[in-house]
Amino acid sequence: MKQVIFFIIIFCSYSVMAQKNYKQFEVAPFQETDPVLSEGDAADDIAIFVPNQSIEDVLIIGTNKKYGLETYDYKGNRLFEYPFGRINNVDLLRGYEPNEKGLVALVGGTNRSTRSLDLWYLHSDASITLVKSTQTDLKDVYGFTFYSDEIATYAFVTDKKGTIYQYQIFLNADNIDLTLIRKLKFSSVIEGVVGDSKRGLILAAEENKGLWSFNAHPFKPLNKNLLLNIKTEGLKADLEGVAIINDFRQSKDYIFISIQGSNSYGILDAQDYKLKGIFKIISNNNKIDQVEETDGIEAVMLNSNEGLFIVQDGLNGMDNQNFKLVMLSSILKQIPN
């Protein structure tokens, strides 16, 4: 009996070690935004606009799911607030060139007030105007991402029952058209989604199960794959926001995912999907508090060998929720080769 117990202990120890085959570390924020206008669980997701590859000129677009959208500068100062409704998730379609109308980007998000997919123009003065609202038959719209490559541009909308609607976006000179082209179904809640145009994939976080991938284009086989299994890796649900970046210094692509149950963030190699690290965001010498219960995340890499990792902070001390900014280099230098 003792021998059996001994082997059980050895086996369990080996299993735990296998599950921890990644680096664990901590980073600190260098900046935070003003608290969102609404009390309680209000802040959720972020999009980042980089006009000229200068980190000082970035524009942060944050959702206040009790109010609308709020925008901030690099120092975290609120610039504008827009009462668009209960905007849950947001994304930004890059690639627009400034034109005579002053348009620099297309912003999209899920509006739970109207159960719609809403699109806005981002102007060169950092203001935002609603351009299109597309009604869905989903009971509660939730997650959102754009996807764009040389073939097509899409928008993906999720709900709390694991449904994903895929729309094709047609960008015309004077208007924008959307067509619902595919419906997908998962077994439970999906909120965090992001497009990987380099590999033609959509990455979707099923909160209590793991991170999935599937082909972005409906004319290709779905090829639905579970890349990260919560139980196998010993992670603590929920999985929330997802982001992807290209570290061109090392010719590496990384996937970031919010692990809300442990107040941490996972990093996966976007090529082989191995879990490379898990980190927490701690307080910055008590000047900026630690981050907990994160929903949305976003990351951008700049040509200056620097970048930003921005997260929603679900417990911002005695203040309303806000968003924390971390230098991406402080994270990337910790990732083992």
XYZ file of N, CA and C in Angstrom, residues 46-226:
543
model
N -10.447 47.137 -25.072
C -9.610 48.227 -25.569
C -9.238 48.006 -27.031
N -9.154 49.105 -27.777
C -8.513 49.115 -29.088
C -7.466 50.222 -29.065
N -6.381 50.039 -29.815
C -5.275 50.997 -29.807
C -5.018 51.472 -31.228
N -5.042 52.790 -31.421
C -4.707 53.372 -32.719
C -3.333 54.015 -32.637
N -2.453 53.647 -33.582
C -1.090 54.179 -33.632
C -0.951 54.963 -34.930
N -1.005 56.293 -34.890
C -1.015 57.076 -36.123
C 0.315 57.125 -36.861
N 1.420 57.128 -36.133
C 2.714 57.320 -36.801
C 3.844 56.517 -36.167
N 3.512 55.394 -35.539
C 4.490 54.510 -34.906
C 5.191 55.153 -33.718
N 4.659 56.253 -33.217
C 5.205 56.892 -32.019
C 4.329 56.534 -30.829
N 4.940 55.996 -29.795
C 4.171 55.551 -28.638
C 3.495 56.718 -27.925
N 4.076 57.914 -28.054
C 3.491 59.082 -27.399
C 2.221 59.566 -28.081
N 1.980 59.129 -29.309
C 0.822 59.617 -30.059
C -0.316 58.608 -30.144
N -0.207 57.501 -29.427
C -1.256 56.484 -29.520
C -2.570 57.007 -28.951
N -3.651 56.473 -29.478
C -4.985 56.771 -28.982
C -5.591 55.476 -28.465
N -6.106 55.515 -27.253
C -6.712 54.344 -26.630
C -8.227 54.503 -26.667
N -8.900 53.507 -27.196
C -10.362 53.493 -27.238
C -10.838 52.413 -26.287
N -11.522 52.809 -25.223
C -11.967 51.858 -24.218
C -13.480 51.775 -24.155
N -13.989 50.584 -23.832
C -15.436 50.430 -23.691
C -15.859 50.637 -22.244
N -16.960 51.342 -22.097
C -17.665 51.457 -20.822
C -19.017 50.802 -21.067
N -19.163 49.553 -20.611
C -20.344 48.774 -20.985
C -21.620 49.204 -20.276
N -21.550 50.315 -19.550
C -22.754 50.927 -18.999
C -23.046 52.281 -19.651
N -22.184 52.678 -20.607
C -22.293 54.038 -21.137
C -22.007 54.123 -22.636
N -20.849 53.614 -23.068
C -20.464 53.752 -24.467
C -18.974 53.584 -24.652
N -18.356 54.544 -25.333
C -16.919 54.533 -25.564
C -16.271 55.722 -24.885
N -15.038 55.518 -24.402
C -14.227 56.594 -23.852
C -12.845 56.502 -24.490
N -12.272 57.647 -24.863
C -10.956 57.647 -25.490
C -9.947 58.353 -24.595
N -8.679 57.887 -24.700
C -7.613 58.382 -23.828
C -6.340 58.581 -24.644
N -5.478 59.472 -24.141
C -4.171 59.622 -24.760
C -3.157 58.708 -24.066
N -1.905 58.816 -24.500
C -0.827 57.960 -24.002
C -0.616 58.098 -22.496
N -0.932 59.271 -21.964
C -0.760 59.500 -20.526
C -1.988 59.098 -19.716
N -2.989 58.573 -20.394
C -4.178 58.102 -19.696
C -5.250 59.143 -19.488
N -5.061 60.337 -20.039
C -6.065 61.394 -19.894
C -7.265 61.117 -20.798
N -8.460 61.258 -20.241
C -9.660 61.081 -21.050
C -9.785 62.238 -22.034
N -10.029 61.913 -23.297
C -10.177 62.919 -24.339
C -11.638 63.166 -24.678
N -12.357 62.087 -24.963
C -13.772 62.176 -25.316
C -14.531 61.041 -24.648
N -15.841 61.256 -24.476
C -16.711 60.158 -24.057
C -17.982 60.212 -24.905
N -18.474 59.030 -25.259
C -19.595 58.937 -26.186
C -20.661 58.000 -25.627
N -21.876 58.495 -25.384
C -22.957 57.656 -24.829
C -23.643 56.822 -25.909
N -22.903 55.889 -26.480
C -23.432 55.067 -27.568
C -24.303 53.918 -27.076
N -24.284 53.649 -25.771
C -25.001 52.492 -25.249
C -24.038 51.520 -24.583
N -24.496 50.325 -24.312
C -23.710 49.334 -23.569
C -22.740 48.615 -24.515
N -21.670 49.328 -24.863
C -20.667 48.759 -25.763
C -19.781 47.803 -24.967
N -19.738 46.551 -25.397
C -19.016 45.532 -24.628
C -17.580 45.343 -25.114
N -17.412 44.946 -26.364
C -16.075 44.741 -26.927
C -15.859 45.650 -28.124
N -14.586 45.941 -28.396
C -14.253 46.895 -29.444
C -13.001 46.425 -30.176
N -12.903 46.795 -31.456
C -11.701 46.514 -32.237
C -11.533 47.623 -33.257
N -10.347 47.664 -33.845
C -10.017 48.732 -34.782
C -9.452 48.116 -36.044
N -9.968 48.550 -37.184
C -9.501 48.066 -38.477
C -8.459 49.035 -39.008
N -7.234 48.569 -39.064
C -6.139 49.414 -39.530
C -6.077 49.414 -41.052
N -5.306 50.336 -41.590
C -5.110 50.358 -43.028
C -5.744 51.537 -43.731
N -6.529 52.321 -43.014
C -7.101 53.524 -43.616
C -6.011 54.581 -43.786
N -6.048 55.297 -44.889
C -5.169 56.440 -45.093
C -5.968 57.713 -44.821
N -5.367 58.688 -44.129
C -6.083 59.950 -43.903
C -6.548 60.537 -45.236
N -7.795 61.001 -45.266
C -8.345 61.533 -46.507
C -8.988 62.886 -46.262
N -9.678 63.387 -47.278
C -10.261 64.726 -47.163
C -11.318 64.811 -46.078
N -11.875 63.677 -45.667
C -12.857 63.666 -44.592
C -12.209 63.526 -43.215
N -10.904 63.348 -43.196
C -10.213 63.213 -41.916
C -10.374 61.859 -41.272
N -10.781 60.843 -42.048
C -10.977 59.507 -41.486
C -9.648 58.770 -41.437
N -9.360 58.136 -40.316
C -8.086 57.436 -40.178
C -8.250 55.965 -39.827
N -9.430 55.544 -39.363
C -9.631 54.137 -39.008
C -11.116 53.843 -38.880
N -11.433 52.566 -38.973
C -12.788 52.089 -38.729
C -12.787 51.343 -37.401
N -13.696 51.719 -36.515
C -13.824 51.095 -35.202
C -15.117 50.289 -35.187
N -15.083 49.119 -34.572
C -16.278 48.297 -34.482
C -16.468 47.752 -33.087
N -17.715 47.433 -32.745
C -17.969 46.889 -31.418
C -19.365 46.314 -31.287
N -19.585 45.619 -30.180
C -20.892 45.033 -29.875
C -21.660 45.951 -28.937
N -22.891 46.264 -29.312
C -23.744 47.152 -28.527
C -24.862 46.323 -27.899
N -24.760 46.093 -26.593
C -25.736 45.250 -25.901
C -27.063 45.980 -25.669
N -27.063 47.302 -25.783
C -28.319 48.056 -25.650
C -29.257 47.771 -26.815
N -28.677 47.623 -27.991
C -29.473 47.435 -29.206
C -29.259 46.063 -29.845
N -28.447 45.223 -29.213
C -28.101 43.891 -29.735
C -27.585 43.998 -31.173
N -26.687 44.951 -31.363
C -26.220 45.250 -32.713
C -24.700 45.237 -32.811
N -24.236 45.151 -34.048
C -22.837 45.356 -34.394
C -22.741 46.797 -34.870
N -21.998 47.622 -34.154
C -21.898 49.040 -34.492
C -20.526 49.354 -35.079
N -20.515 50.232 -36.080
C -19.278 50.690 -36.701
C -19.190 52.203 -36.588
N -17.978 52.688 -36.312
C -17.740 54.122 -36.172
C -16.523 54.514 -36.999
N -16.508 55.765 -37.431
C -15.313 56.332 -38.039
C -14.481 56.999 -36.945
N -13.188 56.733 -36.970
C -12.244 57.459 -36.128
C -11.639 58.565 -36.974
N -11.724 59.797 -36.485
C -11.233 60.954 -37.224
C -9.844 61.364 -36.745
N -9.174 62.164 -37.546
C -7.804 62.570 -37.237
C -7.707 63.408 -35.973
N -8.811 64.011 -35.526
C -8.789 64.782 -34.280
C -9.136 63.910 -33.071
N -9.151 62.586 -33.271
C -9.424 61.595 -32.215
C -10.902 61.506 -31.855
N -11.762 62.161 -32.607
C -13.199 62.039 -32.363
C -13.751 60.813 -33.088
N -14.929 60.361 -32.659
C -15.550 59.155 -33.199
C -16.998 59.458 -33.569
N -17.425 59.004 -34.747
C -18.818 59.186 -35.160
C -19.398 57.847 -35.622
N -20.637 57.600 -35.247
C -21.319 56.373 -35.643
C -21.633 56.419 -37.135
N -21.288 55.330 -37.848
C -21.535 55.290 -39.282
C -22.538 54.207 -39.656
N -22.598 53.121 -38.851
C -23.523 52.048 -39.195
C -23.822 51.203 -37.966
N -25.087 50.810 -37.828
C -25.507 49.906 -36.759
C -26.304 48.774 -37.397
N -25.807 47.547 -37.242
C -26.427 46.380 -37.871
C -27.066 45.501 -36.807
N -28.371 45.387 -36.869
C -29.110 44.586 -35.889
C -28.797 43.105 -36.063
N -28.681 42.378 -34.935
C -28.530 40.926 -34.972
C -29.748 40.287 -34.301
N -29.899 38.968 -34.481
C -30.960 38.259 -33.767
C -30.413 37.528 -32.538
N -29.166 37.852 -32.152
C -28.580 37.291 -30.939
C -29.220 37.945 -29.723
N -29.440 37.168 -28.668
C -30.090 37.706 -27.476
C -29.178 38.643 -26.691
N -27.869 38.413 -26.762
C -26.943 39.267 -26.016
C -25.595 39.267 -26.717
N -25.330 40.278 -27.558
C -24.043 40.360 -28.252
C -22.935 40.578 -27.226
N -21.744 40.064 -27.522
C -20.706 40.008 -26.490
C -19.331 40.364 -27.054
N -18.622 39.364 -27.607
C -17.277 39.604 -28.117
C -17.278 40.135 -29.538
N -16.114 40.699 -29.960
C -16.019 41.278 -31.300
C -14.572 41.323 -31.765
N -14.375 41.062 -33.060
C -13.085 41.322 -33.688
C -13.267 41.553 -35.180
N -12.360 42.345 -35.742
C -12.219 42.446 -37.192
C -11.235 41.382 -37.665
N -11.322 41.070 -38.953
C -10.305 40.258 -39.629
C -10.179 40.815 -41.032
N -8.939 41.034 -41.490
C -8.756 41.570 -42.833
C -7.473 41.022 -43.446
N -7.567 40.568 -44.689
C -6.386 40.187 -45.455
C -6.624 40.562 -46.911
N -5.780 40.057 -47.825
C -5.906 40.438 -49.230
C -7.150 39.846 -49.889
N -7.801 38.895 -49.204
C -8.986 38.246 -49.769
C -10.272 38.973 -49.386
N -10.426 39.278 -48.098
C -11.689 39.859 -47.626
C -11.505 40.506 -46.262
N -12.527 41.276 -45.880
C -12.588 41.881 -44.553
C -13.849 41.384 -43.861
N -13.688 40.930 -42.615
C -14.799 40.347 -41.869
C -14.949 41.011 -40.502
N -16.125 40.812 -39.924
C -16.379 41.147 -38.521
C -16.989 39.913 -37.866
N -16.516 39.588 -36.660
C -17.013 38.432 -35.914
C -17.655 38.913 -34.619
N -18.876 38.449 -34.369
C -19.642 38.822 -33.176
C -19.996 37.550 -32.415
N -19.787 37.555 -31.095
C -20.124 36.386 -30.280
C -21.257 36.718 -29.312
N -21.846 35.648 -28.739
C -22.824 35.851 -27.678
C -22.481 34.966 -26.484
N -23.310 34.999 -25.445
C -23.020 34.271 -24.211
C -23.365 32.782 -24.291
N -23.895 32.352 -25.425
C -24.247 30.939 -25.574
C -23.296 30.200 -26.508
N -22.174 30.832 -26.832
C -21.180 30.173 -27.670
C -21.400 30.322 -29.158
N -22.295 31.228 -29.553
C -22.560 31.466 -30.972
C -21.605 32.520 -31.511
N -21.134 32.313 -32.742
C -20.323 33.319 -33.425
C -20.952 33.604 -34.779
N -21.250 34.878 -35.035
C -21.736 35.322 -36.341
C -20.569 35.964 -37.096
N -20.438 35.591 -38.367
C -19.403 36.173 -39.210
C -20.041 37.010 -40.312
N -19.628 38.274 -40.397
C -20.119 39.201 -41.414
C -18.979 39.555 -42.371
N -19.292 39.655 -43.640
C -18.326 40.210 -44.577
C -18.590 41.703 -44.709
N -17.513 42.480 -44.679
C -17.610 43.938 -44.747
C -17.184 44.405 -46.132
N -18.008 45.236 -46.740
C -17.697 45.821 -48.037
C -17.512 47.323 -47.832
N -16.288 47.788 -48.011
C -15.952 49.196 -47.805
C -16.062 49.927 -49.131
N -17.122 50.700 -49.284
C -17.348 51.468 -50.499
C -16.937 52.919 -50.283
N -16.968 53.683 -51.346
C -16.520 55.074 -51.268
C -17.374 55.893 -50.312
N -18.685 55.682 -50.336
C -19.579 56.524 -49.548
C -20.312 55.791 -48.434
N -20.212 54.472 -48.404
C -20.930 53.747 -47.365
C -20.251 52.413 -47.067
N -20.747 51.736 -46.049
C -20.228 50.433 -45.645
C -21.386 49.446 -45.628
N -21.193 48.295 -46.261
C -22.209 47.248 -46.277
C -21.699 46.022 -45.534
N -22.613 45.326 -44.848
C -22.282 44.094 -44.147
C -23.248 42.998 -44.566
N -22.720 41.788 -44.709
C -23.538 40.628 -45.048
C -23.192 39.482 -44.107
N -24.208 38.906 -43.468
C -23.996 37.748 -42.605
C -23.722 36.533 -43.488
N -22.543 35.907 -43.316
C -22.152 34.827 -44.225
C -21.940 33.486 -43.526
N -21.841 33.486 -42.188
C -21.624 32.205 -41.510
C -22.019 32.310 -40.050
N -22.542 31.176 -39.520
C -22.848 31.060 -38.102
C -22.109 29.841 -37.552
N -21.420 30.036 -36.425
C -20.673 28.956 -35.784
C -21.197 28.749 -34.376
N -20.993 27.548 -33.846
C -21.502 27.246 -32.513
C -20.456 26.507 -31.686
N -20.215 27.030 -30.474
C -19.373 26.377 -29.481
C -20.258 25.982 -28.301
N -19.694 25.209 -27.377
C -20.523 24.631 -26.316
C -20.830 25.594 -25.180
N -20.054 26.675 -25.034
C -20.295 27.606 -23.925
C -19.793 28.997 -24.279
N -19.737 29.885 -23.293
C -19.492 31.316 -23.505
C -18.161 31.586 -24.205
N -18.211 32.409 -25.239
C -17.011 32.931 -25.896
C -17.120 34.447 -25.941
N -16.081 35.113 -25.433
C -16.031 36.576 -25.525
C -14.791 37.031 -26.284
N -13.612 36.657 -25.807
C -12.381 37.101 -26.436
C -12.149 36.437 -27.785
N -12.036 37.244 -28.837
C -11.725 36.745 -30.180
C -10.746 37.709 -30.839
N -9.874 37.161 -31.700
C -8.924 37.999 -32.421
C -8.587 37.324 -33.743
N -8.275 38.136 -34.751
C -7.909 37.605 -36.053
C -6.408 37.468 -36.209
N -5.971 36.353 -36.783
C -4.567 36.125 -37.127
C -4.494 36.055 -38.648
N -4.351 37.212 -39.285
C -4.389 37.274 -40.745
C -3.164 36.625 -41.381
N -2.079 36.513 -40.638
C -0.864 35.884 -41.161
C -1.100 34.406 -41.455
N -1.956 33.770 -40.652
C -2.235 32.337 -40.800
C -3.671 32.065 -41.245
N -4.430 33.125 -41.463
C -5.795 32.956 -41.939
C -6.728 32.359 -40.914
N -6.507 32.701 -39.634
C -7.252 32.073 -38.546
C -7.978 33.090 -37.674
N -9.008 32.608 -36.995
C -9.633 33.320 -35.890
C -9.319 32.542 -34.619
N -8.901 33.257 -33.583
C -8.642 32.666 -32.273
C -9.778 33.071 -31.348
N -10.392 32.094 -30.696
C -11.567 32.346 -29.860
C -11.394 31.680 -28.503
N -11.592 32.460 -27.435
C -11.440 31.951 -26.070
C -12.787 31.492 -25.529
N -12.957 30.186 -25.384
C -14.131 29.643 -24.708
C -13.820 29.678 -23.216
N -14.538 30.486 -22.466
C -14.119 30.903 -21.134
C -13.783 29.753 -20.194
N -14.557 28.690 -20.221
C -14.362 27.591 -19.277
C -13.697 26.365 -19.886
N -13.218 26.497 -21.126
C -12.614 25.332 -21.776
C -11.215 25.594 -22.305
N -11.034 26.635 -23.123
C -9.710 26.881 -23.672
C -9.746 27.792 -24.880
N -8.609 27.855 -25.573
C -8.455 28.722 -26.738
C -8.548 27.891 -28.010
N -9.470 28.292 -28.887
C -9.703 27.599 -30.149
C -9.153 28.399 -31.329
N -8.893 27.692 -32.421
C -8.639 28.349 -33.704
C -9.544 27.730 -34.760
N -9.894 28.536 -35.765
C -10.618 28.010 -36.926
C -10.335 28.919 -38.112
N -10.540 28.397 -39.311
C -10.261 29.160 -40.520
C -11.176 30.375 -40.627
N -10.574 31.512 -40.964
C -11.346 32.752 -41.050
C -12.261 32.775 -42.263
N -11.853 32.123 -43.343
C -12.624 32.191 -44.584
C -13.648 31.061 -44.656
N -14.898 31.388 -44.938
C -15.961 30.373 -44.937
C -15.868 29.371 -46.079
N -15.127 29.692 -47.134
C -15.007 28.773 -48.262
C -13.924 27.717 -48.029
N -13.242 27.784 -46.883
C -12.245 26.783 -46.530
C -12.807 25.856 -45.452
N -12.228 24.649 -45.304
C -12.654 23.778 -44.197
C -12.490 24.490 -42.862
N -13.411 24.262 -41.933
C -13.396 24.978 -40.658
C -12.118 24.717 -39.865
N -11.668 23.465 -39.812
C -10.443 23.089 -39.085
C -10.428 23.666 -37.673
N -11.429 23.349 -36.923
C -11.560 23.833 -35.542
C -10.624 23.045 -34.624
N -9.695 23.746 -33.960
C -8.697 23.091 -33.113
C -8.621 23.748 -31.746
N -8.530 22.927 -30.699
C -8.337 23.433 -29.345
C -6.839 23.594 -29.112
